[in-house]
Each structure stands twice: as structure tokens, then as C-alpha cells.
GROMACS .gro file of C-alpha atoms in nm:
model
  189
    1UNK     CA    1   3.643  -0.146   0.727
    2UNK     CA    2   3.722  -0.178   0.342
    3UNK     CA    3   3.496   0.051   0.136
    4UNK     CA    4   3.373  -0.172  -0.048
    5UNK     CA    5   3.186  -0.335   0.296
    6UNK     CA    6   2.912  -0.054   0.229
    7UNK     CA    7   2.669  -0.070   0.013
    8UNK     CA    8   2.682   0.178  -0.278
    9UNK     CA    9   2.453   0.421  -0.186
   10UNK     CA   10   2.676   0.494   0.184
   11UNK     CA   11   2.985   0.524   0.043
   12UNK     CA   12   2.973   0.868   0.007
   13UNK     CA   13   2.890   0.897   0.382
   14UNK     CA   14   3.145   0.680   0.521
   15UNK     CA   15   3.433   0.855   0.275
   16UNK     CA   16   3.365   1.179   0.361
   17UNK     CA   17   3.371   1.234  -0.035
   18UNK     CA   18   3.096   1.413  -0.270
   19UNK     CA   19   2.994   1.590   0.084
   20UNK     CA   20   2.901   1.929  -0.196
   21UNK     CA   21   2.695   1.708  -0.432
   22UNK     CA   22   2.597   1.529  -0.091
   23UNK     CA   23   2.471   1.887   0.076
   24UNK     CA   24   2.328   2.011  -0.214
   25UNK     CA   25   2.132   1.664  -0.335
   26UNK     CA   26   1.980   1.716   0.073
   27UNK     CA   27   1.869   2.055   0.062
   28UNK     CA   28   1.730   2.102  -0.220
   29UNK     CA   29   1.511   1.739  -0.140
   30UNK     CA   30   1.424   1.873   0.209
   31UNK     CA   31   1.281   2.217   0.057
   32UNK     CA   32   1.105   2.023  -0.205
   33UNK     CA   33   0.925   1.849   0.031
   34UNK     CA   34   0.893   2.049   0.306
   35UNK     CA   35   0.661   2.301   0.136
   36UNK     CA   36   0.377   2.264  -0.028
   37UNK     CA   37   0.361   2.273  -0.447
   38UNK     CA   38   0.089   2.509  -0.476
   39UNK     CA   39   0.381   2.769  -0.334
   40UNK     CA   40   0.636   2.586  -0.491
   41UNK     CA   41   0.410   2.677  -0.896
   42UNK     CA   42   0.376   3.061  -0.725
   43UNK     CA   43   0.759   3.064  -0.653
   44UNK     CA   44   0.865   2.873  -0.929
   45UNK     CA   45   0.680   3.128  -1.149
   46UNK     CA   46   0.585   3.422  -1.060
   47UNK     CA   47   0.966   3.484  -0.855
   48UNK     CA   48   1.129   3.313  -1.051
   49UNK     CA   49   1.052   3.313  -1.400
   50UNK     CA   50   0.854   3.521  -1.490
   51UNK     CA   51   1.093   3.846  -1.502
   52UNK     CA   52   1.223   3.535  -1.733
   53UNK     CA   53   0.965   3.638  -1.927
   54UNK     CA   54   0.893   3.198  -1.886
   55UNK     CA   55   0.587   3.079  -1.991
   56UNK     CA   56   0.253   2.956  -1.730
   57UNK     CA   57   0.278   2.645  -1.914
   58UNK     CA   58   0.706   2.546  -1.871
   59UNK     CA   59   0.702   2.713  -1.603
   60UNK     CA   60   0.403   2.395  -1.412
   61UNK     CA   61   0.632   2.207  -1.620
   62UNK     CA   62   0.921   2.283  -1.469
   63UNK     CA   63   0.823   2.314  -1.058
   64UNK     CA   64   0.648   1.981  -1.119
   65UNK     CA   65   0.911   1.781  -1.270
   66UNK     CA   66   1.170   1.969  -0.957
   67UNK     CA   67   0.885   1.873  -0.703
   68UNK     CA   68   0.854   1.473  -0.861
   69UNK     CA   69   1.240   1.510  -0.890
   70UNK     CA   70   1.261   1.487  -0.486
   71UNK     CA   71   1.073   1.205  -0.398
   72UNK     CA   72   1.145   1.021  -0.650
   73UNK     CA   73   1.536   1.024  -0.538
   74UNK     CA   74   1.403   0.978  -0.240
   75UNK     CA   75   1.255   0.659  -0.333
   76UNK     CA   76   1.540   0.513  -0.580
   77UNK     CA   77   1.741   0.581  -0.331
   78UNK     CA   78   1.480   0.355  -0.074
   79UNK     CA   79   1.565   0.093  -0.358
   80UNK     CA   80   1.910   0.045  -0.336
   81UNK     CA   81   2.003   0.113   0.022
   82UNK     CA   82   1.699  -0.215   0.044
   83UNK     CA   83   1.942  -0.433  -0.221
   84UNK     CA   84   2.177  -0.661   0.020
   85UNK     CA   85   2.519  -0.498   0.077
   86UNK     CA   86   2.594  -0.896   0.013
   87UNK     CA   87   2.475  -0.844  -0.347
   88UNK     CA   88   2.721  -0.597  -0.441
   89UNK     CA   89   2.956  -0.832  -0.285
   90UNK     CA   90   2.900  -1.109  -0.533
   91UNK     CA   91   2.899  -0.871  -0.825
   92UNK     CA   92   3.223  -0.676  -0.750
   93UNK     CA   93   3.364  -1.060  -0.724
   94UNK     CA   94   3.316  -1.195  -0.998
   95UNK     CA   95   3.458  -0.943  -1.134
   96UNK     CA   96   3.216  -0.618  -1.176
   97UNK     CA   97   3.358  -0.322  -1.205
   98UNK     CA   98   3.129  -0.049  -0.968
   99UNK     CA   99   2.878   0.033  -1.299
  100UNK     CA  100   2.832  -0.316  -1.390
  101UNK     CA  101   2.745  -0.400  -1.046
  102UNK     CA  102   2.493  -0.173  -1.063
  103UNK     CA  103   2.366  -0.195  -1.323
  104UNK     CA  104   2.329  -0.598  -1.415
  105UNK     CA  105   2.289  -0.684  -1.039
  106UNK     CA  106   2.170  -0.392  -0.771
  107UNK     CA  107   1.922  -0.183  -0.992
  108UNK     CA  108   1.716  -0.417  -1.156
  109UNK     CA  109   1.591  -0.560  -0.796
  110UNK     CA  110   1.614  -0.205  -0.658
  111UNK     CA  111   1.326  -0.075  -0.973
  112UNK     CA  112   1.111  -0.478  -0.876
  113UNK     CA  113   1.163  -0.314  -0.525
  114UNK     CA  114   1.018   0.114  -0.596
  115UNK     CA  115   0.835   0.029  -0.871
  116UNK     CA  116   0.496   0.033  -0.611
  117UNK     CA  117   0.658   0.396  -0.452
  118UNK     CA  118   0.690   0.516  -0.831
  119UNK     CA  119   0.385   0.433  -0.923
  120UNK     CA  120   0.181   0.612  -0.662
  121UNK     CA  121   0.407   0.937  -0.756
  122UNK     CA  122   0.294   0.920  -1.068
  123UNK     CA  123  -0.026   0.924  -1.019
  124UNK     CA  124  -0.037   1.106  -0.733
  125UNK     CA  125   0.237   1.386  -0.962
  126UNK     CA  126  -0.156   1.366  -1.227
  127UNK     CA  127  -0.302   1.491  -0.932
  128UNK     CA  128  -0.098   1.722  -0.777
  129UNK     CA  129  -0.068   1.873  -1.164
  130UNK     CA  130  -0.464   2.036  -1.107
  131UNK     CA  131  -0.335   2.295  -0.869
  132UNK     CA  132  -0.177   2.436  -1.202
  133UNK     CA  133  -0.501   2.633  -1.319
  134UNK     CA  134  -0.345   2.911  -0.968
  135UNK     CA  135  -0.081   3.030  -1.237
  136UNK     CA  136  -0.292   3.063  -1.467
  137UNK     CA  137  -0.275   2.699  -1.678
  138UNK     CA  138  -0.568   2.588  -1.887
  139UNK     CA  139  -0.609   2.241  -1.728
  140UNK     CA  140  -0.866   1.990  -1.630
  141UNK     CA  141  -0.985   2.154  -1.328
  142UNK     CA  142  -0.958   2.541  -1.527
  143UNK     CA  143  -1.196   2.372  -1.749
  144UNK     CA  144  -1.493   2.238  -1.514
  145UNK     CA  145  -1.424   2.626  -1.294
  146UNK     CA  146  -1.523   2.771  -1.666
  147UNK     CA  147  -1.797   2.503  -1.692
  148UNK     CA  148  -1.908   2.606  -1.317
  149UNK     CA  149  -1.935   2.995  -1.378
  150UNK     CA  150  -2.137   2.981  -1.653
  151UNK     CA  151  -2.376   2.765  -1.558
  152UNK     CA  152  -2.403   2.815  -1.237
  153UNK     CA  153  -2.380   2.500  -1.109
  154UNK     CA  154  -2.069   2.330  -0.901
  155UNK     CA  155  -2.199   1.974  -0.900
  156UNK     CA  156  -2.169   1.853  -1.258
  157UNK     CA  157  -1.853   1.974  -1.367
  158UNK     CA  158  -1.686   1.937  -1.031
  159UNK     CA  159  -1.768   1.533  -1.009
  160UNK     CA  160  -1.761   1.531  -1.384
  161UNK     CA  161  -1.334   1.651  -1.338
  162UNK     CA  162  -1.352   1.412  -0.997
  163UNK     CA  163  -1.496   1.164  -1.236
  164UNK     CA  164  -1.226   1.251  -1.510
  165UNK     CA  165  -0.918   1.237  -1.278
  166UNK     CA  166  -1.015   0.900  -1.136
  167UNK     CA  167  -1.018   0.660  -1.441
  168UNK     CA  168  -0.711   0.786  -1.536
  169UNK     CA  169  -0.586   0.681  -1.173
  170UNK     CA  170  -0.795   0.378  -1.247
  171UNK     CA  171  -0.632   0.283  -1.581
  172UNK     CA  172  -0.241   0.393  -1.503
  173UNK     CA  173  -0.327   0.110  -1.114
  174UNK     CA  174  -0.477  -0.197  -1.375
  175UNK     CA  175  -0.144  -0.089  -1.613
  176UNK     CA  176   0.138  -0.067  -1.246
  177UNK     CA  177  -0.076  -0.448  -1.159
  178UNK     CA  178  -0.017  -0.589  -1.472
  179UNK     CA  179   0.382  -0.489  -1.488
  180UNK     CA  180   0.420  -0.629  -1.136
  181UNK     CA  181   0.314  -0.964  -1.216
  182UNK     CA  182   0.485  -0.986  -1.518
  183UNK     CA  183   0.810  -0.930  -1.296
  184UNK     CA  184   0.735  -1.189  -1.053
  185UNK     CA  185   0.634  -1.430  -1.308
  186UNK     CA  186   0.984  -1.324  -1.431
  187UNK     CA  187   1.126  -1.439  -1.095
  188UNK     CA  188   1.036  -1.747  -1.080
  189UNK     CA  189   1.144  -1.893  -1.425
   0.00000   0.00000   0.00000
């Protein structure tokens, strides 16, 4: 079999090229997906970045970015793998280079396939930021807990936090559904 008969995302697995890079990426994704986010945040800040003098907010952004990056990479990889190999062959037969084929044919189709999963990952990331208060980053959850400690009332501050998160998630979900509808309409043209 020729290397071109495989899907683009499988080429490195079939040819043995990029083994080191592939191994590093698999290790990163496995560790990131296997360790709870709160533990990652605590390790990132207290073990790795605090001795270097990095601020709490920067540590939280870095940790959330690395965590979400692992999930997004798997979502995108799955989307690319879902595209039929015939699409790549069609692009190559038209004279496109590998990069042109990916840019003009594979990625647009993969984007439509992974959009709901990417939106869910973004919403999950938004909700996961509530654990940033464990390292002292001022966020909505920490504000609610401060109000609770002053008023000695748990109900209103915690319900208020929940309502704010719910409203933001509903707005984002509505935006994603509008984008999905527009993408479906562009398919019918």
C-alpha cells in the first residue's frame, strides 16, 4: 500500500515517522486527561510556578490552557480522522499539495463535524474555572464564598453563582446553535 492511501492523521502511525513527537503528544494527552483539573492546578501553581515567582492568574491561565488543549487536540484529531480518505485522494488528484488538501477540503469538513464538541469543551472550560479559587485567583466562586462568609447565608450567594454560570452557558449554547444552523445552510447552497 502507498502512504497516500491512508488518512492524513494516520500517516505518522503507518510510516513510523514522527514517533518521538507522537509519543510526547500521547503522553501529554494521557496525563492531562487522567489527572483531575484541580490537582493539575495545584501542582502547576504550588510545585512548578510558585518557586519561579509566577503570578496566580498566569498559573491558572496556563493550567487551564494546557488542560483544555489536550481535550481539544483529541476532538480535532477525531474530526480529522472522521473524514473519508477519499476526500484526501480527491484533493491530491486535483493537484493540491498535502497542506492545500488539508486547508481546502479536510479541515472545513472536520470543523463542521467537531463544532458541537468544541463548543461543549469551551463551556466545560468556562465552568471548570471555578476551581481557580483554590490557588487564590479571584473569580465568581470566590466572590460568592466571601459573601457567604460575611452574611452567614449559603443559599443566595451559591444560587447566585449557579444562575450566573447558567445564564452564560445558555447564551454560549444559543450562539453555537446559531452558528451550526448557518453552517448547515451553507451546505445546502
